[in-house]
C-alpha cells in the first residue's frame, strides 16, 4: 500500500482517500497554527494615567503596541494608589497572565507580590520606574529587566544646564513629584549631585506638585508671594508642573515678572505642551524622558516568554531641548 500512496494511486476510489489524508494533514497543520498563534496575555499595571501628559502618552503607547503585536493586554490603572496597585498585580497573578509589566507608583513594598509572581512562574518586567527590593530579595531576580530612563542623569543635566545659564549663581524653587516615586527621588538627587558643586546655587524652597499643573500653580503662587523676585529659577520634576509655575508667574501680574526671562523654568519629559512653552520662550529648557515604551517593553516581554534573557537595566535615550533647538524639533514630536 505504501507504494501506491507514494504514487498517489490505490484500489477503489483513490482520489477521495488521498484528499481525505491531505485534509487531515491540513487540519493538523491548521491546528498547529492555531496552537502557535495563541496571543500572549500580558498584564500591565499602570501607576496613574490621569497624572500627566507623559503618563497618558505612555498608556496609549501600550494599547497601540498591543494591537500591533497581537497581544491580549490586561490593563489595570491604580489611579495613583499604591496599595490598590499591589492588589491589582496580585489579581493579574491569580488570573495566570503570561507576563506582567509593572510601572510602580512608589518604589518600595513590592517584595511579597513579586515573590508570588515568581512562585507562579510569571515573569515581571519593570517599565519606566524602578523599585527598591529588601536586601534579602535583591539577588532573587524578582523582575527580569527595568526599561526606562535614567532619572538621576535627568536631574544632573537639568542642574548642569542651569549652572551654565546662571554662571553658578541662582536661588532655585524645586517642584517635586509625589513622595516615594522613583523619578522624584532620583531627579531630586541628580539635581543636587550637581548644584552642590556650586556654592552660589541654592534650593530655597522644595514642594510637591504631584505631577499636576494645578497643584504646581497653587504652590508657586504662595512661593511668589513669599520670595517674589528673589527666585532665579524653577526646577520642575515634570513639564505639567513647569507649566503650572509659568501660569502662576503670569497670574501674579503685580510682581511684573516674566517666566523664561525673569525666572528661568526647567522641566522634565519633553511632552508637546512643554515644547509649545519652550518655542514661545516661557520655558527655557526641557530634559526629555521618552514615554513611548509600549512597543519595546511588550516586544521584550514576548521574547522573555520565548526564553530569551535581557540585561537587568535598559535605558531609553534622552536629550535636552532649549529655546535654541525646540522649533526644529517640534514637528517630529510624537507625544
Ligand atoms: O516624568 C511624569 C509622570 O515616571 C517618568 O511620571 C515618569 C514620570 C513623568 O507622571 O510626568
mmCIF file of C-alpha atoms and ligand atoms in Angstrom:
data_model
loop_
_atom_site.group_PDB
_atom_site.id
_atom_site.type_symbol
_atom_site.label_atom_id
_atom_site.label_comp_id
_atom_site.label_asym_id
_atom_site.label_seq_id
_atom_site.Cartn_x
_atom_site.Cartn_y
_atom_site.Cartn_z
ATOM 1 C CA UNK A 1 0.000 0.000 0.000
ATOM 2 C CA UNK A 2 2.854 2.334 0.757
ATOM 3 C CA UNK A 3 3.991 2.268 -2.895
ATOM 4 C CA UNK A 4 0.635 3.297 -4.223
ATOM 5 C CA UNK A 5 0.413 6.047 -1.751
ATOM 6 C CA UNK A 6 3.731 7.297 -2.975
ATOM 7 C CA UNK A 7 2.387 7.371 -6.487
ATOM 8 C CA UNK A 8 -0.909 8.510 -5.219
ATOM 9 C CA UNK A 9 -2.737 5.622 -6.830
ATOM 10 C CA UNK A 10 -4.666 2.783 -4.866
ATOM 11 C CA UNK A 11 -7.517 0.296 -5.197
ATOM 12 C CA UNK A 12 -11.103 1.637 -5.112
ATOM 13 C CA UNK A 13 -11.588 5.414 -5.294
ATOM 14 C CA UNK A 14 -8.019 6.653 -4.814
ATOM 15 C CA UNK A 15 -8.802 10.376 -5.110
ATOM 16 C CA UNK A 16 -11.050 10.625 -2.011
ATOM 17 C CA UNK A 17 -8.641 8.697 0.230
ATOM 18 C CA UNK A 18 -5.734 10.913 -0.853
ATOM 19 C CA UNK A 19 -7.839 14.061 -0.468
ATOM 20 C CA UNK A 20 -9.001 12.769 2.881
ATOM 21 C CA UNK A 21 -5.400 12.397 4.039
ATOM 22 C CA UNK A 22 -4.455 15.844 2.710
ATOM 23 C CA UNK A 23 -7.405 17.234 4.603
ATOM 24 C CA UNK A 24 -6.255 15.546 7.792
ATOM 25 C CA UNK A 25 -2.721 16.880 7.299
ATOM 26 C CA UNK A 26 -4.136 20.327 6.513
ATOM 27 C CA UNK A 27 -6.324 20.256 9.611
ATOM 28 C CA UNK A 28 -3.354 19.173 11.686
ATOM 29 C CA UNK A 29 -1.268 21.988 10.243
ATOM 30 C CA UNK A 30 -4.050 24.496 10.933
ATOM 31 C CA UNK A 31 -4.441 23.097 14.410
ATOM 32 C CA UNK A 32 -0.707 23.622 14.941
ATOM 33 C CA UNK A 33 -1.039 27.149 13.622
ATOM 34 C CA UNK A 34 -3.974 27.790 15.932
ATOM 35 C CA UNK A 35 -1.895 26.432 18.810
ATOM 36 C CA UNK A 36 1.128 28.535 17.799
ATOM 37 C CA UNK A 37 -0.888 31.695 17.240
ATOM 38 C CA UNK A 38 -2.470 31.873 20.710
ATOM 39 C CA UNK A 39 -1.841 35.503 21.674
ATOM 40 C CA UNK A 40 0.151 36.175 24.816
ATOM 41 C CA UNK A 41 -1.896 37.585 27.668
ATOM 42 C CA UNK A 42 0.187 40.271 29.319
ATOM 43 C CA UNK A 43 -0.919 42.181 32.406
ATOM 44 C CA UNK A 44 0.017 45.892 32.518
ATOM 45 C CA UNK A 45 -0.123 47.548 35.930
ATOM 46 C CA UNK A 46 -0.069 51.321 35.338
ATOM 47 C CA UNK A 47 0.510 53.833 38.158
ATOM 48 C CA UNK A 48 -1.973 56.594 37.251
ATOM 49 C CA UNK A 49 -2.898 57.543 33.684
ATOM 50 C CA UNK A 50 -4.560 60.778 34.838
ATOM 51 C CA UNK A 51 -1.405 62.209 36.488
ATOM 52 C CA UNK A 52 0.284 63.817 33.455
ATOM 53 C CA UNK A 53 0.564 64.248 29.671
ATOM 54 C CA UNK A 54 3.547 61.888 29.884
ATOM 55 C CA UNK A 55 1.513 59.124 31.517
ATOM 56 C CA UNK A 56 -1.314 59.454 29.018
ATOM 57 C CA UNK A 57 1.183 59.065 26.127
ATOM 58 C CA UNK A 58 2.719 56.093 27.946
ATOM 59 C CA UNK A 59 -0.599 54.275 28.398
ATOM 60 C CA UNK A 60 -1.533 54.925 24.763
ATOM 61 C CA UNK A 61 1.813 53.513 23.583
ATOM 62 C CA UNK A 62 0.998 50.221 25.343
ATOM 63 C CA UNK A 63 -2.532 49.964 23.984
ATOM 64 C CA UNK A 64 -1.342 50.752 20.442
ATOM 65 C CA UNK A 65 1.602 48.331 20.617
ATOM 66 C CA UNK A 66 -0.566 45.504 21.977
ATOM 67 C CA UNK A 67 -2.861 45.853 18.962
ATOM 68 C CA UNK A 68 0.055 45.821 16.513
ATOM 69 C CA UNK A 69 1.795 42.880 18.236
ATOM 70 C CA UNK A 70 -1.430 40.890 18.673
ATOM 71 C CA UNK A 71 -1.055 40.801 22.451
ATOM 72 C CA UNK A 72 -4.036 40.428 24.756
ATOM 73 C CA UNK A 73 -3.282 43.309 27.160
ATOM 74 C CA UNK A 74 -4.944 43.157 30.573
ATOM 75 C CA UNK A 75 -4.737 46.803 31.638
ATOM 76 C CA UNK A 76 -5.037 47.886 35.277
ATOM 77 C CA UNK A 77 -4.752 51.513 36.415
ATOM 78 C CA UNK A 78 -4.060 52.186 40.085
ATOM 79 C CA UNK A 79 -5.142 55.830 39.955
ATOM 80 C CA UNK A 80 -2.091 56.803 41.980
ATOM 81 C CA UNK A 81 -2.957 54.441 44.888
ATOM 82 C CA UNK A 82 -0.002 52.147 45.622
ATOM 83 C CA UNK A 83 -1.882 49.700 47.884
ATOM 84 C CA UNK A 84 -4.509 49.293 45.166
ATOM 85 C CA UNK A 85 -1.728 48.735 42.611
ATOM 86 C CA UNK A 86 -0.251 45.891 44.670
ATOM 87 C CA UNK A 87 -3.700 44.288 44.864
ATOM 88 C CA UNK A 88 -4.082 44.669 41.094
ATOM 89 C CA UNK A 89 -0.744 42.915 40.457
ATOM 90 C CA UNK A 90 -1.913 40.054 42.704
ATOM 91 C CA UNK A 91 -5.134 39.870 40.649
ATOM 92 C CA UNK A 92 -3.025 39.527 37.471
ATOM 93 C CA UNK A 93 -1.096 36.670 39.116
ATOM 94 C CA UNK A 94 -4.388 34.986 40.139
ATOM 95 C CA UNK A 95 -5.598 35.464 36.565
ATOM 96 C CA UNK A 96 -2.489 33.476 35.416
ATOM 97 C CA UNK A 97 -1.413 36.020 32.804
ATOM 98 C CA UNK A 98 1.690 35.008 30.825
ATOM 99 C CA UNK A 99 3.756 38.014 31.945
ATOM 100 C CA UNK A 100 3.369 41.221 33.985
ATOM 101 C CA UNK A 101 4.560 44.731 33.149
ATOM 102 C CA UNK A 102 4.759 46.993 36.205
ATOM 103 C CA UNK A 103 5.051 50.806 36.248
ATOM 104 C CA UNK A 104 5.292 51.244 40.001
ATOM 105 C CA UNK A 105 3.531 54.218 41.591
ATOM 106 C CA UNK A 106 6.000 54.048 44.502
ATOM 107 C CA UNK A 107 9.456 52.486 44.780
ATOM 108 C CA UNK A 108 9.016 50.209 47.797
ATOM 109 C CA UNK A 109 6.757 47.460 49.175
ATOM 110 C CA UNK A 110 6.804 45.148 46.135
ATOM 111 C CA UNK A 111 8.678 42.180 47.651
ATOM 112 C CA UNK A 112 5.781 39.932 48.649
ATOM 113 C CA UNK A 113 3.677 40.307 45.494
ATOM 114 C CA UNK A 114 6.727 39.818 43.251
ATOM 115 C CA UNK A 115 7.683 36.725 45.267
ATOM 116 C CA UNK A 116 4.167 35.450 44.465
ATOM 117 C CA UNK A 117 4.716 36.165 40.765
ATOM 118 C CA UNK A 118 7.976 34.245 40.883
ATOM 119 C CA UNK A 119 6.294 31.290 42.606
ATOM 120 C CA UNK A 120 3.657 31.353 39.835
ATOM 121 C CA UNK A 121 6.477 31.440 37.228
ATOM 122 C CA UNK A 122 5.127 34.713 35.775
ATOM 123 C CA UNK A 123 7.975 36.941 34.540
ATOM 124 C CA UNK A 124 7.797 40.600 35.616
ATOM 125 C CA UNK A 125 9.197 43.483 33.571
ATOM 126 C CA UNK A 126 9.575 46.915 35.143
ATOM 127 C CA UNK A 127 8.509 49.680 32.777
ATOM 128 C CA UNK A 128 9.544 53.308 33.252
ATOM 129 C CA UNK A 129 10.113 53.215 37.014
ATOM 130 C CA UNK A 130 12.399 51.031 39.062
ATOM 131 C CA UNK A 131 11.601 49.614 42.514
ATOM 132 C CA UNK A 132 13.648 49.042 45.686
ATOM 133 C CA UNK A 133 13.536 45.448 46.980
ATOM 134 C CA UNK A 134 14.523 44.493 50.515
ATOM 135 C CA UNK A 135 18.214 43.405 50.690
ATOM 136 C CA UNK A 136 17.300 39.739 51.245
ATOM 137 C CA UNK A 137 15.341 39.712 47.981
ATOM 138 C CA UNK A 138 17.718 41.630 45.764
ATOM 139 C CA UNK A 139 19.505 38.553 44.362
ATOM 140 C CA UNK A 140 16.309 36.620 43.609
ATOM 141 C CA UNK A 141 15.613 38.134 40.157
ATOM 142 C CA UNK A 142 12.097 39.101 41.125
ATOM 143 C CA UNK A 143 11.984 41.045 37.870
ATOM 144 C CA UNK A 144 13.580 40.278 34.507
ATOM 145 C CA UNK A 145 14.624 43.806 33.494
ATOM 146 C CA UNK A 146 13.871 47.504 34.020
ATOM 147 C CA UNK A 147 13.242 49.512 30.826
ATOM 148 C CA UNK A 148 13.033 53.244 31.332
ATOM 149 C CA UNK A 149 15.002 56.459 31.694
ATOM 150 C CA UNK A 150 17.916 57.312 33.971
ATOM 151 C CA UNK A 151 16.127 59.790 36.220
ATOM 152 C CA UNK A 152 19.263 60.685 38.181
ATOM 153 C CA UNK A 153 21.003 61.600 34.916
ATOM 154 C CA UNK A 154 17.986 63.769 34.028
ATOM 155 C CA UNK A 155 18.335 65.683 37.307
ATOM 156 C CA UNK A 156 22.052 66.150 36.695
ATOM 157 C CA UNK A 157 21.720 67.526 33.159
ATOM 158 C CA UNK A 158 18.950 69.896 34.304
ATOM 159 C CA UNK A 159 21.292 71.261 37.006
ATOM 160 C CA UNK A 160 24.258 71.405 34.612
ATOM 161 C CA UNK A 161 22.197 73.464 32.139
ATOM 162 C CA UNK A 162 21.125 75.838 34.936
ATOM 163 C CA UNK A 163 24.669 76.180 36.339
ATOM 164 C CA UNK A 164 25.902 77.172 32.887
ATOM 165 C CA UNK A 165 22.991 79.536 32.213
ATOM 166 C CA UNK A 166 23.429 81.357 35.555
ATOM 167 C CA UNK A 167 27.208 81.127 35.896
ATOM 168 C CA UNK A 168 26.632 79.063 39.029
ATOM 169 C CA UNK A 169 24.667 81.724 40.966
ATOM 170 C CA UNK A 170 20.895 81.046 41.403
ATOM 171 C CA UNK A 171 18.122 80.758 44.026
ATOM 172 C CA UNK A 172 16.034 77.792 42.952
ATOM 173 C CA UNK A 173 12.485 76.683 43.648
ATOM 174 C CA UNK A 174 12.098 72.921 43.183
ATOM 175 C CA UNK A 175 8.681 71.439 42.411
ATOM 176 C CA UNK A 176 8.807 67.712 43.110
ATOM 177 C CA UNK A 177 6.671 64.758 42.135
ATOM 178 C CA UNK A 178 4.960 62.624 44.799
ATOM 179 C CA UNK A 179 6.717 61.035 47.797
ATOM 180 C CA UNK A 180 8.163 57.609 47.052
ATOM 181 C CA UNK A 181 8.006 57.851 43.240
ATOM 182 C CA UNK A 182 11.301 56.788 41.634
ATOM 183 C CA UNK A 183 11.569 59.779 39.232
ATOM 184 C CA UNK A 184 11.014 62.242 42.076
ATOM 185 C CA UNK A 185 13.644 60.640 44.290
ATOM 186 C CA UNK A 186 16.266 60.257 41.561
ATOM 187 C CA UNK A 187 15.713 63.567 39.699
ATOM 188 C CA UNK A 188 15.962 65.405 43.014
ATOM 189 C CA UNK A 189 19.128 63.535 43.924
ATOM 190 C CA UNK A 190 20.678 64.008 40.469
ATOM 191 C CA UNK A 191 19.907 67.734 40.577
ATOM 192 C CA UNK A 192 21.669 68.072 43.948
ATOM 193 C CA UNK A 193 24.638 65.981 42.746
ATOM 194 C CA UNK A 194 25.462 68.962 40.511
ATOM 195 C CA UNK A 195 24.223 72.096 42.251
ATOM 196 C CA UNK A 196 26.011 71.081 45.452
ATOM 197 C CA UNK A 197 29.205 71.709 43.475
ATOM 198 C CA UNK A 198 28.238 75.406 43.139
ATOM 199 C CA UNK A 199 28.189 77.390 46.406
ATOM 200 C CA UNK A 200 26.194 80.136 44.630
ATOM 201 C CA UNK A 201 23.332 77.790 43.762
ATOM 202 C CA UNK A 202 20.701 77.078 46.446
ATOM 203 C CA UNK A 203 17.306 75.349 46.583
ATOM 204 C CA UNK A 204 15.394 77.990 48.598
ATOM 205 C CA UNK A 205 12.095 76.057 48.502
ATOM 206 C CA UNK A 206 11.125 72.493 47.567
ATOM 207 C CA UNK A 207 7.479 71.389 47.486
ATOM 208 C CA UNK A 208 5.412 68.586 45.951
ATOM 209 C CA UNK A 209 3.177 69.264 42.976
ATOM 210 C CA UNK A 210 2.428 65.536 42.432
ATOM 211 C CA UNK A 211 2.991 65.777 38.660
ATOM 212 C CA UNK A 212 -0.036 68.093 38.261
ATOM 213 C CA UNK A 213 -0.273 71.566 36.708
ATOM 214 C CA UNK A 214 -2.971 72.849 39.084
ATOM 215 C CA UNK A 215 -1.138 71.787 42.257
ATOM 216 C CA UNK A 216 2.138 73.281 40.981
ATOM 217 C CA UNK A 217 0.372 76.538 40.109
ATOM 218 C CA UNK A 218 -1.144 76.867 43.575
ATOM 219 C CA UNK A 219 2.092 76.230 45.472
ATOM 220 C CA UNK A 220 4.042 78.514 43.130
ATOM 221 C CA UNK A 221 1.613 81.395 43.798
ATOM 222 C CA UNK A 222 2.352 81.115 47.524
ATOM 223 C CA UNK A 223 6.106 80.948 46.913
ATOM 224 C CA UNK A 224 5.915 84.028 44.658
ATOM 225 C CA UNK A 225 4.150 85.915 47.463
ATOM 226 C CA UNK A 226 6.923 84.910 49.896
ATOM 227 C CA UNK A 227 10.012 85.064 47.673
ATOM 228 C CA UNK A 228 8.956 87.060 44.549
ATOM 229 C CA UNK A 229 11.969 88.416 42.579
ATOM 230 C CA UNK A 230 14.381 86.546 44.869
ATOM 231 C CA UNK A 231 13.555 83.441 42.777
ATOM 232 C CA UNK A 232 16.034 82.943 39.920
ATOM 233 C CA UNK A 233 14.756 79.634 38.575
ATOM 234 C CA UNK A 234 12.176 76.847 38.923
ATOM 235 C CA UNK A 235 13.245 73.194 38.526
ATOM 236 C CA UNK A 236 10.044 71.199 37.994
ATOM 237 C CA UNK A 237 10.238 67.388 38.024
ATOM 238 C CA UNK A 238 7.884 67.241 35.015
ATOM 239 C CA UNK A 239 6.514 69.502 32.263
ATOM 240 C CA UNK A 240 2.966 69.662 33.636
ATOM 241 C CA UNK A 241 4.287 71.226 36.860
ATOM 242 C CA UNK A 242 6.640 73.556 34.925
ATOM 243 C CA UNK A 243 3.559 74.808 33.033
ATOM 244 C CA UNK A 244 1.805 75.346 36.392
ATOM 245 C CA UNK A 245 4.739 77.518 37.553
ATOM 246 C CA UNK A 246 4.525 79.566 34.314
ATOM 247 C CA UNK A 247 0.786 80.134 34.847
ATOM 248 C CA UNK A 248 1.367 81.237 38.468
ATOM 249 C CA UNK A 249 4.028 83.762 37.440
ATOM 250 C CA UNK A 250 1.813 85.114 34.635
ATOM 251 C CA UNK A 251 -1.133 85.388 37.037
ATOM 252 C CA UNK A 252 0.987 87.325 39.571
ATOM 253 C CA UNK A 253 0.924 90.466 37.400
ATOM 254 C CA UNK A 254 1.614 92.782 40.393
ATOM 255 C CA UNK A 255 5.151 91.318 40.532
ATOM 256 C CA UNK A 256 5.823 92.152 36.861
ATOM 257 C CA UNK A 257 7.932 89.018 36.425
ATOM 258 C CA UNK A 258 8.160 87.112 33.135
ATOM 259 C CA UNK A 259 8.502 83.293 33.079
ATOM 260 C CA UNK A 260 11.501 82.252 30.968
ATOM 261 C CA UNK A 261 13.030 85.737 31.338
ATOM 262 C CA UNK A 262 12.989 86.985 34.957
ATOM 263 C CA UNK A 263 12.509 83.466 36.331
ATOM 264 C CA UNK A 264 14.108 80.591 34.399
ATOM 265 C CA UNK A 265 11.962 77.454 34.032
ATOM 266 C CA UNK A 266 13.310 73.903 33.562
ATOM 267 C CA UNK A 267 11.052 70.865 33.126
ATOM 268 C CA UNK A 268 11.490 67.124 32.524
ATOM 269 C CA UNK A 269 9.534 64.987 29.998
ATOM 270 C CA UNK A 270 9.526 66.909 26.699
ATOM 271 C CA UNK A 271 5.817 66.494 26.004
ATOM 272 C CA UNK A 272 4.101 68.569 23.288
ATOM 273 C CA UNK A 273 2.658 71.203 25.659
ATOM 274 C CA UNK A 274 6.097 71.583 27.215
ATOM 275 C CA UNK A 275 7.553 72.119 23.750
ATOM 276 C CA UNK A 276 4.974 74.756 22.879
ATOM 277 C CA UNK A 277 6.017 76.696 26.026
ATOM 278 C CA UNK A 278 9.659 76.238 25.008
ATOM 279 C CA UNK A 279 9.044 77.580 21.492
ATOM 280 C CA UNK A 280 7.429 80.747 22.894
ATOM 281 C CA UNK A 281 10.224 81.057 25.469
ATOM 282 C CA UNK A 282 8.021 80.763 28.573
ATOM 283 C CA UNK A 283 10.052 77.655 29.474
ATOM 284 C CA UNK A 284 13.856 77.676 28.968
ATOM 285 C CA UNK A 285 14.900 74.012 28.930
ATOM 286 C CA UNK A 286 13.314 70.556 28.880
ATOM 287 C CA UNK A 287 15.058 67.281 29.675
ATOM 288 C CA UNK A 288 13.403 64.655 27.532
ATOM 289 C CA UNK A 289 12.030 61.448 29.093
ATOM 290 C CA UNK A 290 10.526 59.258 26.395
ATOM 291 C CA UNK A 291 7.095 57.803 27.354
ATOM 292 C CA UNK A 292 6.715 55.652 24.220
ATOM 293 C CA UNK A 293 7.751 52.428 25.976
ATOM 294 C CA UNK A 294 4.828 50.209 24.874
ATOM 295 C CA UNK A 295 6.384 48.594 21.830
ATOM 296 C CA UNK A 296 9.835 47.872 23.241
ATOM 297 C CA UNK A 297 8.512 46.606 26.590
ATOM 298 C CA UNK A 298 5.882 44.321 25.044
ATOM 299 C CA UNK A 299 8.390 43.016 22.497
ATOM 300 C CA UNK A 300 10.823 42.248 25.316
ATOM 301 C CA UNK A 301 8.022 40.537 27.271
ATOM 302 C CA UNK A 302 7.245 38.367 24.234
ATOM 303 C CA UNK A 303 10.928 37.472 23.822
ATOM 304 C CA UNK A 304 11.207 36.634 27.531
ATOM 305 C CA UNK A 305 8.243 34.275 27.119
ATOM 306 C CA UNK A 306 10.214 32.784 24.207
ATOM 307 C CA UNK A 307 13.099 32.064 26.589
ATOM 308 C CA UNK A 308 15.375 34.993 25.797
ATOM 309 C CA UNK A 309 17.253 36.795 28.605
ATOM 310 C CA UNK A 310 17.948 40.540 28.868
ATOM 311 C CA UNK A 311 20.297 42.824 30.808
ATOM 312 C CA UNK A 312 18.845 43.967 34.185
ATOM 313 C CA UNK A 313 18.557 47.600 33.051
ATOM 314 C CA UNK A 314 17.852 49.120 29.626
ATOM 315 C CA UNK A 315 17.793 52.910 29.384
ATOM 316 C CA UNK A 316 15.989 54.936 26.742
ATOM 317 C CA UNK A 317 17.991 57.709 25.057
ATOM 318 C CA UNK A 318 17.017 61.155 26.395
ATOM 319 C CA UNK A 319 18.081 64.596 25.076
ATOM 320 C CA UNK A 320 17.996 68.183 26.335
ATOM 321 C CA UNK A 321 15.940 70.760 24.433
ATOM 322 C CA UNK A 322 16.263 74.505 24.810
ATOM 323 C CA UNK A 323 14.767 77.566 23.116
ATOM 324 C CA UNK A 324 17.554 77.142 20.530
ATOM 325 C CA UNK A 325 16.594 73.684 19.185
ATOM 326 C CA UNK A 326 12.892 73.416 20.106
ATOM 327 C CA UNK A 327 11.377 74.861 16.921
ATOM 328 C CA UNK A 328 13.280 72.473 14.657
ATOM 329 C CA UNK A 329 12.408 69.510 16.867
ATOM 330 C CA UNK A 330 8.696 70.319 17.395
ATOM 331 C CA UNK A 331 7.350 68.866 14.100
ATOM 332 C CA UNK A 332 8.856 65.428 14.850
ATOM 333 C CA UNK A 333 7.491 65.171 18.378
ATOM 334 C CA UNK A 334 5.234 62.153 18.742
ATOM 335 C CA UNK A 335 3.889 62.917 22.231
HETATM 336 O O1 LIG B 1 8.131 62.355 34.373
HETATM 337 C C1 LIG B 1 5.799 62.289 34.871
HETATM 338 C C2 LIG B 1 4.910 61.084 35.016
HETATM 339 O O2 LIG B 1 7.546 58.080 35.563
HETATM 340 C C3 LIG B 1 8.936 59.244 34.060
HETATM 341 O O3 LIG B 1 5.718 60.130 35.672
HETATM 342 C C4 LIG B 1 7.564 59.107 34.641
HETATM 343 C C5 LIG B 1 7.047 60.367 35.264
HETATM 344 C C6 LIG B 1 6.995 61.571 34.334
HETATM 345 O O4 LIG B 1 3.726 61.333 35.527
HETATM 346 O O5 LIG B 1 5.291 63.245 34.024
#
